[in-house]
Short mmCIF file of C-alpha atoms in Angstrom, two decimals:
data_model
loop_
_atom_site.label_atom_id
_atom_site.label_comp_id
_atom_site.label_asym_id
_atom_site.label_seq_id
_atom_site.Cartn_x
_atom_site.Cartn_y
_atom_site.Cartn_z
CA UNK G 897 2.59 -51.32 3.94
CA UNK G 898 1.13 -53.39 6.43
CA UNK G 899 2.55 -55.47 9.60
CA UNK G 900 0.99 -58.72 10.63
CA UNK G 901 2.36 -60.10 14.11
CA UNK G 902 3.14 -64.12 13.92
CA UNK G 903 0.82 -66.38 15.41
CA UNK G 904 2.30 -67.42 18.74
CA UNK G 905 4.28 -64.38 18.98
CA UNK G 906 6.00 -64.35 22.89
CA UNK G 907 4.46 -61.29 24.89
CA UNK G 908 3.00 -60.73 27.85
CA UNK G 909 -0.48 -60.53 27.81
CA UNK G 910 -2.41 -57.36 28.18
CA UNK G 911 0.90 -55.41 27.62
CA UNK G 912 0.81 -52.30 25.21
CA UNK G 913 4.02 -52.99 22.85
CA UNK G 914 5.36 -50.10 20.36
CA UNK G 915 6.67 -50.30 16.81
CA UNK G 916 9.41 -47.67 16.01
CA UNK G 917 10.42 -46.57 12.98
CA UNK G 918 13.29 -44.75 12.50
CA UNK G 919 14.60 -43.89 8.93
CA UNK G 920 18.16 -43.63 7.86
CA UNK G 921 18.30 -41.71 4.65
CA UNK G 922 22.59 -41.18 4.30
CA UNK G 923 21.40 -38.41 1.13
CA UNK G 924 19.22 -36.37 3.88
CA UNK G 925 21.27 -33.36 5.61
CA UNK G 926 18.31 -33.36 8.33
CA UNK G 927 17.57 -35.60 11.00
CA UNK G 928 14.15 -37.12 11.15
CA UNK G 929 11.93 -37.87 13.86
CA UNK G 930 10.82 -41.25 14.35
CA UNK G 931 7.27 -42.47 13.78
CA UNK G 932 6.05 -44.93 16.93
CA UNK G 933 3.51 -47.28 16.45
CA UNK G 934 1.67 -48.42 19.48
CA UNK G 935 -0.29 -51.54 20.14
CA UNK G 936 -1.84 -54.19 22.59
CA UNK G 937 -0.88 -57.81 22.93
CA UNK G 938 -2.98 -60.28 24.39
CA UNK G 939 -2.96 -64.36 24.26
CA UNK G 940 -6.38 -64.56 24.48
CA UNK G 941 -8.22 -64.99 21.28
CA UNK G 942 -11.74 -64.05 23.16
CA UNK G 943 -10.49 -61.03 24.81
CA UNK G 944 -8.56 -59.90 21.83
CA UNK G 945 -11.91 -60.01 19.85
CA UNK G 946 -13.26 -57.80 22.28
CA UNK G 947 -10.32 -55.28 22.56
CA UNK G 948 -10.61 -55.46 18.21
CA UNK G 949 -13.82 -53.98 18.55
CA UNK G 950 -12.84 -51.34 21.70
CA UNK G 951 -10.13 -50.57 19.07
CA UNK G 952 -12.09 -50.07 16.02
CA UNK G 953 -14.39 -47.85 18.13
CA UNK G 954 -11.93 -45.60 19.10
CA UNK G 955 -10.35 -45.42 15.57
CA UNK G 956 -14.38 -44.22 14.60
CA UNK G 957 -14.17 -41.93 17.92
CA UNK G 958 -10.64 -40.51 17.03
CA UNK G 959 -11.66 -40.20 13.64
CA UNK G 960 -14.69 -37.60 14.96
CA UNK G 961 -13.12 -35.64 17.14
CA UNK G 962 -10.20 -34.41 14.57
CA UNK G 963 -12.97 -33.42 12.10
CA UNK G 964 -15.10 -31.65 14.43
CA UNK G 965 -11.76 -29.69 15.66
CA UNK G 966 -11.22 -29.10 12.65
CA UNK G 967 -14.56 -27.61 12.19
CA UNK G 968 -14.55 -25.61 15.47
CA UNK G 969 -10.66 -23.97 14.35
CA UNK G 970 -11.98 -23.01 11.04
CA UNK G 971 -15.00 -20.95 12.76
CA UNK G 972 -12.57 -20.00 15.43
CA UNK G 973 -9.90 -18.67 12.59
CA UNK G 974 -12.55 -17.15 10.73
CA UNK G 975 -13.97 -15.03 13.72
CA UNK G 976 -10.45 -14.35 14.42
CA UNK G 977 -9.99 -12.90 10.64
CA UNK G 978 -13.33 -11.33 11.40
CA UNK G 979 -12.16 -9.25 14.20
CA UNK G 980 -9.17 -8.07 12.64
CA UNK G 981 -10.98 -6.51 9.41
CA UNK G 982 -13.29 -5.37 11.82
CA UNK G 983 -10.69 -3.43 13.93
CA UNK G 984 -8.81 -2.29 10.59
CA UNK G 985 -12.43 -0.95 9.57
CA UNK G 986 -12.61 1.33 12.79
CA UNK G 987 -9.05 2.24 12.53
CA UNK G 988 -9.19 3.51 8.75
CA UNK G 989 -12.47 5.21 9.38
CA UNK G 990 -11.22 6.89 12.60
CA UNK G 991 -8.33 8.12 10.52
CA UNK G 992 -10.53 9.19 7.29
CA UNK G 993 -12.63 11.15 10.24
CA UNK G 994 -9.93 13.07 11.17
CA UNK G 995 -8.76 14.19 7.94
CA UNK G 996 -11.73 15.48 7.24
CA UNK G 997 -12.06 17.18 10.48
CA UNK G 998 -8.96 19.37 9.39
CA UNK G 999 -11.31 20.34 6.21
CA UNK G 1000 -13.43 21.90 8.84
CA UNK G 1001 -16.18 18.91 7.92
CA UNK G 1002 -18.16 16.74 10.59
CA UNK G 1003 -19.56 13.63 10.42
CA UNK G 1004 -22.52 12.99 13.04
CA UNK G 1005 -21.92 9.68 14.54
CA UNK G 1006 -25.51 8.64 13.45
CA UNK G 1007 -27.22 8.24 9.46
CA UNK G 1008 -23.53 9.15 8.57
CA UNK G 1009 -24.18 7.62 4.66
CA UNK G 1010 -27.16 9.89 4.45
CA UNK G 1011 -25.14 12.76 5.52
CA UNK G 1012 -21.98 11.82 3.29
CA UNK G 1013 -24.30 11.62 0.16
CA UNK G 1014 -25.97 14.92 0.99
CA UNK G 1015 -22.82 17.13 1.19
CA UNK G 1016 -20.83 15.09 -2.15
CA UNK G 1017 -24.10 16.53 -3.81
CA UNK G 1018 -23.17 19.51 -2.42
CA UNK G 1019 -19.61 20.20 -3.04
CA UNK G 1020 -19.71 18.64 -6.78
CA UNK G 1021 -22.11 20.93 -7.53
CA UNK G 1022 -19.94 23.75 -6.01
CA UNK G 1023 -17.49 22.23 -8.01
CA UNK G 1024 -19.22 22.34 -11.35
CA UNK G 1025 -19.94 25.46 -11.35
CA UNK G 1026 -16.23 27.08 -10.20
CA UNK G 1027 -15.60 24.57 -13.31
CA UNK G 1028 -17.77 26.50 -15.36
CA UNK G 1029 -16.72 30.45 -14.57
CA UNK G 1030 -15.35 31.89 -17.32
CA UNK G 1031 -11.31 32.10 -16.73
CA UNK G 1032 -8.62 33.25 -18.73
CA UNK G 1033 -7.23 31.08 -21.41
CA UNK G 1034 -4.99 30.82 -24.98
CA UNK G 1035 -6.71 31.24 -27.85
CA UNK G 1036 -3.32 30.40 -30.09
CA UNK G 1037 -4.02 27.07 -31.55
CA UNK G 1038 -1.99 24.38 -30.04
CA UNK G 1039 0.16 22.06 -32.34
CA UNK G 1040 -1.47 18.84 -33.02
CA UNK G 1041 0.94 16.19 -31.57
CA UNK G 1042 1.96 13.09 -33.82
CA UNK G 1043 3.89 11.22 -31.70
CA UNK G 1044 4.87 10.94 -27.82
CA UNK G 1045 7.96 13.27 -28.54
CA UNK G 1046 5.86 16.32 -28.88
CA UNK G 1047 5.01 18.62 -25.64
CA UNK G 1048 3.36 21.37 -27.66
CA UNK G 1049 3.32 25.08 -27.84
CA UNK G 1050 5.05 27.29 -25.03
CA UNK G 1051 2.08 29.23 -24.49
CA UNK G 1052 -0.01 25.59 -23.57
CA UNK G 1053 2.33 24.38 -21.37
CA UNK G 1054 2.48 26.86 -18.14
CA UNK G 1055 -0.80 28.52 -16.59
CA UNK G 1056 -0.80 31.97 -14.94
CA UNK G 1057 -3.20 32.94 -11.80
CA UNK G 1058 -2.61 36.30 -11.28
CA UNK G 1059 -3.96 38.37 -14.26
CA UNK G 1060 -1.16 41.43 -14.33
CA UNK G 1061 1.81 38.48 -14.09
CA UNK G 1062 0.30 36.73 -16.85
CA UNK G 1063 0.07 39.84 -18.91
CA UNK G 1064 3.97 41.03 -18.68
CA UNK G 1065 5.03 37.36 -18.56
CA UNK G 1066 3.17 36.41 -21.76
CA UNK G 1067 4.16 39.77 -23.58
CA UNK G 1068 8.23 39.20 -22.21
CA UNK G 1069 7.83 35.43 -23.84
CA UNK G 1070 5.78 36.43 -27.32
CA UNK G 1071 8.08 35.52 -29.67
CA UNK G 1072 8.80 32.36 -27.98
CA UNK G 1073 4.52 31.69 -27.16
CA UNK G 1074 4.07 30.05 -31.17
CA UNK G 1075 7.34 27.80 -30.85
CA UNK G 1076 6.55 24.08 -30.38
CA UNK G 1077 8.66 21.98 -27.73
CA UNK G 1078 9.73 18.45 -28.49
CA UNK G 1079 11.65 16.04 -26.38
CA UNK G 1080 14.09 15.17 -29.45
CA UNK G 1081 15.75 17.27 -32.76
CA UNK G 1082 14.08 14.51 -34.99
CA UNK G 1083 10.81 15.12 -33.98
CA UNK G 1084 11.56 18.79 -34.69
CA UNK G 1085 13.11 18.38 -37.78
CA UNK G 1086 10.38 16.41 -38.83
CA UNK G 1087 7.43 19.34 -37.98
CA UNK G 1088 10.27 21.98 -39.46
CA UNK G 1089 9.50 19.88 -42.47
CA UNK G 1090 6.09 19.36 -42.64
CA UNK G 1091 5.75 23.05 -41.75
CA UNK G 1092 8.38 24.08 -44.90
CA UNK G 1093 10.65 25.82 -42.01
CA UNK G 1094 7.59 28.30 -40.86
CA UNK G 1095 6.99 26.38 -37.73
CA UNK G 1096 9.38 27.68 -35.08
CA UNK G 1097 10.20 24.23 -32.49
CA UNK G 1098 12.56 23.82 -29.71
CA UNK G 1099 14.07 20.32 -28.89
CA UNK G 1100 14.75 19.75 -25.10
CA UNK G 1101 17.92 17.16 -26.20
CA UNK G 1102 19.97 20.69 -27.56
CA UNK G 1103 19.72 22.55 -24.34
CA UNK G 1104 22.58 22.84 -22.15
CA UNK G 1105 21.13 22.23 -18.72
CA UNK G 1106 24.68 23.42 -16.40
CA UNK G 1107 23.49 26.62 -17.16
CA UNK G 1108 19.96 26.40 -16.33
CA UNK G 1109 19.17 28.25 -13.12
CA UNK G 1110 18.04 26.44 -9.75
CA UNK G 1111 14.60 26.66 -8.98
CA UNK G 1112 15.65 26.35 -5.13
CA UNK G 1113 17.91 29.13 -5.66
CA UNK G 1114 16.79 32.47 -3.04
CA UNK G 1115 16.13 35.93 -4.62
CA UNK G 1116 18.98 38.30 -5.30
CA UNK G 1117 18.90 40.68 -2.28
CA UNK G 1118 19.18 37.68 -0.02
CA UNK G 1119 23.31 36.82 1.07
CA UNK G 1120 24.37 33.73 2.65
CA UNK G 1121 20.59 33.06 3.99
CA UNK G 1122 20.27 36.68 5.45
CA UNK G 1123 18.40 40.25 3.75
CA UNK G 1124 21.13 41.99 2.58
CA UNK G 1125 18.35 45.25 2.05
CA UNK G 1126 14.42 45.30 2.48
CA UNK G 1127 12.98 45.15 -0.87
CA UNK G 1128 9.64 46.82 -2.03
CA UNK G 1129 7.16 45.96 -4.41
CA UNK G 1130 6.87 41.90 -3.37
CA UNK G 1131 9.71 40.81 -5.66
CA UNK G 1132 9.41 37.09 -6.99
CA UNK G 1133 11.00 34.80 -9.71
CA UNK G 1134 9.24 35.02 -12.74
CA UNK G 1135 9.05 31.22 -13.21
CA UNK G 1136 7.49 30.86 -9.56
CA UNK G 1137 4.39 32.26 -11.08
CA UNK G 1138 4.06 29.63 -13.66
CA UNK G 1139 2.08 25.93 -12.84
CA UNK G 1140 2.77 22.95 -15.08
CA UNK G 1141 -0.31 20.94 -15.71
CA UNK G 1142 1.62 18.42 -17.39
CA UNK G 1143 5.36 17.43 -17.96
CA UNK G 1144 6.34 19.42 -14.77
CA UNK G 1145 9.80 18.49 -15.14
CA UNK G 1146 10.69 19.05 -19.22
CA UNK G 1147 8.63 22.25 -18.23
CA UNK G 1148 10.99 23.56 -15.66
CA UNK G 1149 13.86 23.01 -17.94
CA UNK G 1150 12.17 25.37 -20.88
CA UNK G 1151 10.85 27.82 -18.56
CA UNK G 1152 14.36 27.93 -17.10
CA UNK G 1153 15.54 28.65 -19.89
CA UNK G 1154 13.34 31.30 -21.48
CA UNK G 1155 12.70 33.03 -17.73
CA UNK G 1156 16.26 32.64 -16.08
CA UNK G 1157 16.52 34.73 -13.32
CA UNK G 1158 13.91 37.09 -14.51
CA UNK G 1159 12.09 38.69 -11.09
CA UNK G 1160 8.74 40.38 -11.41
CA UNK G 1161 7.76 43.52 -9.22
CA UNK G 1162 4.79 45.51 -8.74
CA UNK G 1163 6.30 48.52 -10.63
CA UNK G 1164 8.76 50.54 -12.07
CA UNK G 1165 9.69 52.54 -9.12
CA UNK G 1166 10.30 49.48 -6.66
CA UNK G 1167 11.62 47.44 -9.74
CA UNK G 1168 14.70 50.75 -10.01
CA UNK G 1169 15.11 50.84 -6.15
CA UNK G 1170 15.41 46.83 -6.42
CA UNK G 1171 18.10 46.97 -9.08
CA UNK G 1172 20.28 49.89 -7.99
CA UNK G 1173 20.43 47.93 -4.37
CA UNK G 1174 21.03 44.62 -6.23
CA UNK G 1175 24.22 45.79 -8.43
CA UNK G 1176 26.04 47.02 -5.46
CA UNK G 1177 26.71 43.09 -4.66
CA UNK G 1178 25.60 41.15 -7.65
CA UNK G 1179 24.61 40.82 -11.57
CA UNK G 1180 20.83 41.94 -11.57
CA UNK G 1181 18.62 40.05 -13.77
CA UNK G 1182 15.50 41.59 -15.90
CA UNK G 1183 12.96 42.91 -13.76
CA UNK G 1184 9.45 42.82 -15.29
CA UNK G 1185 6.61 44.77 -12.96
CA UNK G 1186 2.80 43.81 -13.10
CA UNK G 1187 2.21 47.31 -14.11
CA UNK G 1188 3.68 46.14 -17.44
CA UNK G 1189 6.98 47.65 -17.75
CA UNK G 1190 10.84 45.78 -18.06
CA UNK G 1191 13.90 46.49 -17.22
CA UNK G 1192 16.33 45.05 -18.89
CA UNK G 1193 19.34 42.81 -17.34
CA UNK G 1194 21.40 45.83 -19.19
CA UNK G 1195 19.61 48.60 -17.01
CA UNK G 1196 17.74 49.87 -20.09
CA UNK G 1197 14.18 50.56 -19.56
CA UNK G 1198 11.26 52.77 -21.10
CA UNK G 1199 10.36 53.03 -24.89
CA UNK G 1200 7.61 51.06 -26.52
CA UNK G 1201 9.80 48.02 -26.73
CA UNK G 1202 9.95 47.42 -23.00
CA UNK G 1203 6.02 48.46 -22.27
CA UNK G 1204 3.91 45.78 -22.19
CA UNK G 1205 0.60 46.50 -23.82
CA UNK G 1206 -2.98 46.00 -22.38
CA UNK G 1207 -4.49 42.30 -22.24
CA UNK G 1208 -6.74 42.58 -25.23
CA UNK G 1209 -3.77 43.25 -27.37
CA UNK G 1210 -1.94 40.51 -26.83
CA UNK G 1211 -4.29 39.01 -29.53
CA UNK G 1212 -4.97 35.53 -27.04
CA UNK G 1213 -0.82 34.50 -26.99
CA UNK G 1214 -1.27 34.69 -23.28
CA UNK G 1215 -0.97 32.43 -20.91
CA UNK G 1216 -4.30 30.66 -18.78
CA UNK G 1217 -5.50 30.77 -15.93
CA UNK G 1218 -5.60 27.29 -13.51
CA UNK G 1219 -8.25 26.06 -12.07
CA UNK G 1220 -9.28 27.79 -9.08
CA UNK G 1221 -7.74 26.82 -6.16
CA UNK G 1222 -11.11 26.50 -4.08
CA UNK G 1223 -11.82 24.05 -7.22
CA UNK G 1224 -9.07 21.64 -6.19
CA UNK G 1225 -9.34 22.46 -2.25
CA UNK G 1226 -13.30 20.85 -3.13
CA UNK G 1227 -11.56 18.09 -5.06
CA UNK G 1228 -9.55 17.15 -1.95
CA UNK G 1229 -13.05 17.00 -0.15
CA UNK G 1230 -14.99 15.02 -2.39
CA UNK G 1231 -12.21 12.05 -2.74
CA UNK G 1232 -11.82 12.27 1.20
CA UNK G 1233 -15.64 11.90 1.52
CA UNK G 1234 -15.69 9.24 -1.16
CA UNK G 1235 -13.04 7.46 0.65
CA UNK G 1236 -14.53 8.06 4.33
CA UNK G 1237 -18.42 6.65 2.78
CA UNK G 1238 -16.56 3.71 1.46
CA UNK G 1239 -14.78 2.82 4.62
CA UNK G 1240 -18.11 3.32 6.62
CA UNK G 1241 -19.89 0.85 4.50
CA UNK G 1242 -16.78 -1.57 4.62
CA UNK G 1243 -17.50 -1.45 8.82
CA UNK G 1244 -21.03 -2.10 8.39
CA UNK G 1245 -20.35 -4.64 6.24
CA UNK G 1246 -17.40 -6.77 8.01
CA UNK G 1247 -19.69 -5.89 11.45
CA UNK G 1248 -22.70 -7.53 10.60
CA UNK G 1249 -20.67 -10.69 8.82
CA UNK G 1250 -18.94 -10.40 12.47
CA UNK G 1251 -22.22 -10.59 14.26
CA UNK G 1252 -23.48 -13.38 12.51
CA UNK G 1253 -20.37 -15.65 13.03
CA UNK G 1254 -21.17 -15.19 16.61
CA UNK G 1255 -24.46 -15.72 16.18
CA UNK G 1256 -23.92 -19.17 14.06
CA UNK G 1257 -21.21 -20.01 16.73
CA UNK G 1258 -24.12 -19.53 19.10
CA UNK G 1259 -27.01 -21.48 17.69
CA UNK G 1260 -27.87 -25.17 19.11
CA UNK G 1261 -26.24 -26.99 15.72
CA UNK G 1262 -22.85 -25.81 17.15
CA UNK G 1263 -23.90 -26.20 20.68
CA UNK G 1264 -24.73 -29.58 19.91
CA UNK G 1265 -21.30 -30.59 17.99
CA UNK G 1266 -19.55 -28.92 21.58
CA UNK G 1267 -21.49 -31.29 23.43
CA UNK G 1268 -20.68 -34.26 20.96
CA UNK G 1269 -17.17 -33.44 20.67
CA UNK G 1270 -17.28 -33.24 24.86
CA UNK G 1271 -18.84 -36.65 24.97
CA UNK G 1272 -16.42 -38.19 22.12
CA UNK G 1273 -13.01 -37.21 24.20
CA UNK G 1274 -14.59 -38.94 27.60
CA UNK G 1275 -15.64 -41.71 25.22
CA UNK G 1276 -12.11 -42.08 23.87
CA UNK G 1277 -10.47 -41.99 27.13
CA UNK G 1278 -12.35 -44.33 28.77
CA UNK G 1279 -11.96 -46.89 25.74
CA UNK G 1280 -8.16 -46.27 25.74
CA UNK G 1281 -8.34 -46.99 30.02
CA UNK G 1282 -9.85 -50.18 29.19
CA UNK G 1283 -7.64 -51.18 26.15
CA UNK G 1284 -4.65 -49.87 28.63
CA UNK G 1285 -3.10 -47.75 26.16
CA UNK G 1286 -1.16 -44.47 26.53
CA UNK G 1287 -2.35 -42.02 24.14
CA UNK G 1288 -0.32 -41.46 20.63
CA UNK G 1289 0.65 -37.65 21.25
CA UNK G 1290 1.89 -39.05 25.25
CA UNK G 1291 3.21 -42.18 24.13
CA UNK G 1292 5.64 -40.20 22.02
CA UNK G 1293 7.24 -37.59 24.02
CA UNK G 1294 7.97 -40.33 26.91
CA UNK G 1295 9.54 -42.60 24.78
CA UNK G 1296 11.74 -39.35 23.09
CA UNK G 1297 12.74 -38.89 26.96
CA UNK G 1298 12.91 -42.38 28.10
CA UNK G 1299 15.79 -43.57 30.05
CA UNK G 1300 17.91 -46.44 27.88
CA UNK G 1301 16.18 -49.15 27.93
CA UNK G 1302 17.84 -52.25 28.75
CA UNK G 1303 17.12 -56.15 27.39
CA UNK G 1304 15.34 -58.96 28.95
CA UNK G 1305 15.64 -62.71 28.91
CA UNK G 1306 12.78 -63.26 27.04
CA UNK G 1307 12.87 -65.88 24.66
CA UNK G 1308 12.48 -64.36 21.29
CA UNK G 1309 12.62 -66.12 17.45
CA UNK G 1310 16.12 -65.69 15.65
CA UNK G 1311 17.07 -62.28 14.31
CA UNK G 1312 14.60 -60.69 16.40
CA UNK G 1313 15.59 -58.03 19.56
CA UNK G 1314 12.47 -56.92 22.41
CA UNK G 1315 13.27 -53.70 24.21
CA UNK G 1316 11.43 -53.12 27.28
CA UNK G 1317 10.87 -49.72 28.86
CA UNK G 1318 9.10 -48.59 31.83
CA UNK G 1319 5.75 -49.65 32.59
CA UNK G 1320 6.36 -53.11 30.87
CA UNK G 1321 5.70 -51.34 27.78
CA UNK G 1322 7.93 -52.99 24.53
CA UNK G 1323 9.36 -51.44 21.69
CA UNK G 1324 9.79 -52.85 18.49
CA UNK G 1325 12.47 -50.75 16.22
CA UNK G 1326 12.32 -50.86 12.26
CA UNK G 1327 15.03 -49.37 10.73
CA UNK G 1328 16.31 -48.98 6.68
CA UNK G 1329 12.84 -47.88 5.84
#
């Protein structure tokens, strides 16, 4: 839309008038401000020429001073940005430092990528070849899973670190090592049939889990948090000796099961004293010692049926061995290294893209646009004293805190109001837009 003013408009000459527009929009919940349109009146055609052209020069001025403010916010915002991923750089290598300062490893503060390749060489070769001692493992053939709803055999699921545990744990659970665990009783009805009924499985969906005991739950000869009698023989739960490398949680529940309660010992002598001190307050569970030898939850003990028998016998239905835990300590190592060399190159990287924003922000382009912009606002101001205008930005905050403004006798057409405020400025209000 554009507003023409009537030849032989009344004013007073050389007087800066303002257009107001204030919209009334009944639908809106909001009240919005108005926009105020300022401009000069003069009743000189020559001298109006001449402010036309002071105008149109400070339109062209205006014009370049928002773009290069625009320009020198961006750079400003940027550097800004730049800063902050700088200072989140220091702070997450800092941190990264630290941990790896608990690992007993230090980074100089100089050629630190150099040093961080040398010892990941290092420490994955360290780790290779723990990787490649030969460790205890099953040699029953696991089952071949079909489907999503098969875990596998008991004797694949748990691993052992202590050789003598493994032994009498893997010779107390031998009929159950072959027997395949599925999550459902279709999936083991369906390998019952494949297998013609040979195949012995165990669906986790039929076992009653009230019963199952709580892995939380403190060993026998403890009462209401305190020793009821000094054990011998470093007596643990069976199933504490056992690591899930998959499926920890379907793995608790069959080991739960199979184990119970059962407590392992170092022998037979300290696995009687345990018992006779244990029955005097409780129900004592089956005691298995890493000599090899079980006593039953019944008392019963000796023969060949509770007498483990040596490794080699066990004909491979034992349980593995994990991976050493010096393995996985280097593990924790390698991915804090990998982590700390990433987050040192990440500095380097946001520093130098720091460095050369303030570089660019330094060279003579920019100085130059400084110096332009500088002369452009003295430019502008000095046209706008000469046109006699108040700037936009001033013009509307004292008009939004203007006193009321009150009428004059001026003659004006028909239909037409003037409103004069201070300074002899005049106000022209549109309204329904």
């Amino acid at each position: 839309m554009s507003l023409v003013l009537a030849e032989s408009s009344p004013g007073r000459d050389s007087t800066e008038y303002f257009i107001v527009f204030e919209p009334r929009l009944p639908l809106l919940s909001r009240t919005l401000e108005p926009y105020i349109l300022p401009f000069m009146f003069y009743n000189d055609v020559k001298k109006q020429q001449q402010m036309a052209a002071l105008t149109k020069e400070k339109d062209q001025l205006s014009q370049s001073i928002v773009m290069y403010k625009s320009l020198f916010e961006a750079s400003q915002q940027l550097l800004n940005e730049m800063k902050c991923q700088v200072e989140e750089g220091r702070l997450k290598e800092a941190q990264l430092r630290n941990e790896l300062k608990i690992h007993n490893i230090d980074i100089p503060t100089t050629q630190q990528v150099p040093h961080i390749e040398a010892l990941l060489k290092r420490k994955l070769s360290e780790q290779e070849e723990l990787k490649k001692k030969p460790r205890r493992s099953c040699t029953l053939p696991n089952y071949t899973k079909g489907s999503g709803d098969v875990l596998g055999k008991i004797a694949h699921l748990a691993q052992i670190e202590d050789d003598r545990a493994a032994m009498v744990i893997s010779w107390h659970l031998a009929s159950d090592m072959d027997c395949v665990v599925t999550l459902t009783t279709d999936a083991a009805r369906r390998i019952y049939d494949e297998t013609q009924g040979r195949q012995q499985v165990l669906p986790l969906d039929s076992i009653y889990k009230k019963t199952l005991p709580d892995w939380k739950r403190p060993l026998p000869h403890f009462r209401n948090g305190k020793l009821y009698f000094k054990p011998i023989g470093d007596p643990v739960f069976a199933r504490d000796l056992l690591t899930f490398p998959d499926n920890v949680e379907h793995c608790e529940t069959v080991f739960g099961m199979l184990l119970g309660d059962t407590i392992i010992l170092d022998n037979l002598d300290a696995a009687n004293h345990y018992r006779k001190e244990v029955v005097r307050i409780t129900h004592c569970p089956t005691l298995l010692t890493r000599d090899g030898d079980r006593i039953r939850s019944n008392g019963k003990f000796g023969g060949l049926q509770n007498k483990a028998p040596p490794m080699d016998k066990l004909r491979g239905m034992v349980f593995g061995a994990p991976v050493p835990k010096q393995c996985l300590i280097l593990g924790e190592q390698i991915d804090l290294l990998q982590q700390y060399r990433s987050a040192v190159c990440k500095l380097d990287s946001v520093n130098k893209d720091l460095n050369s924003q303030l570089e660019y922000l330094r060279t003579p382009d920019m100085r130059k646009k400084k110096q332009e912009l500088d002369e452009h606002e003295k430019n502008l101001k000095l046209i706008e004293e000469k046109l006699g205008m108040t700037p936009i930005r001033k013009c509307n905050d004292s008009l939004r805190h203007s006193p009321k403004v009150e009428t004059t006798d001026c003659p004006v057409p028909p239909k037409r109001m003037r409103r004069e405020a201070t300074r002899q400025n005049r106000i022209i209000t549109k309204t329904d837009v």
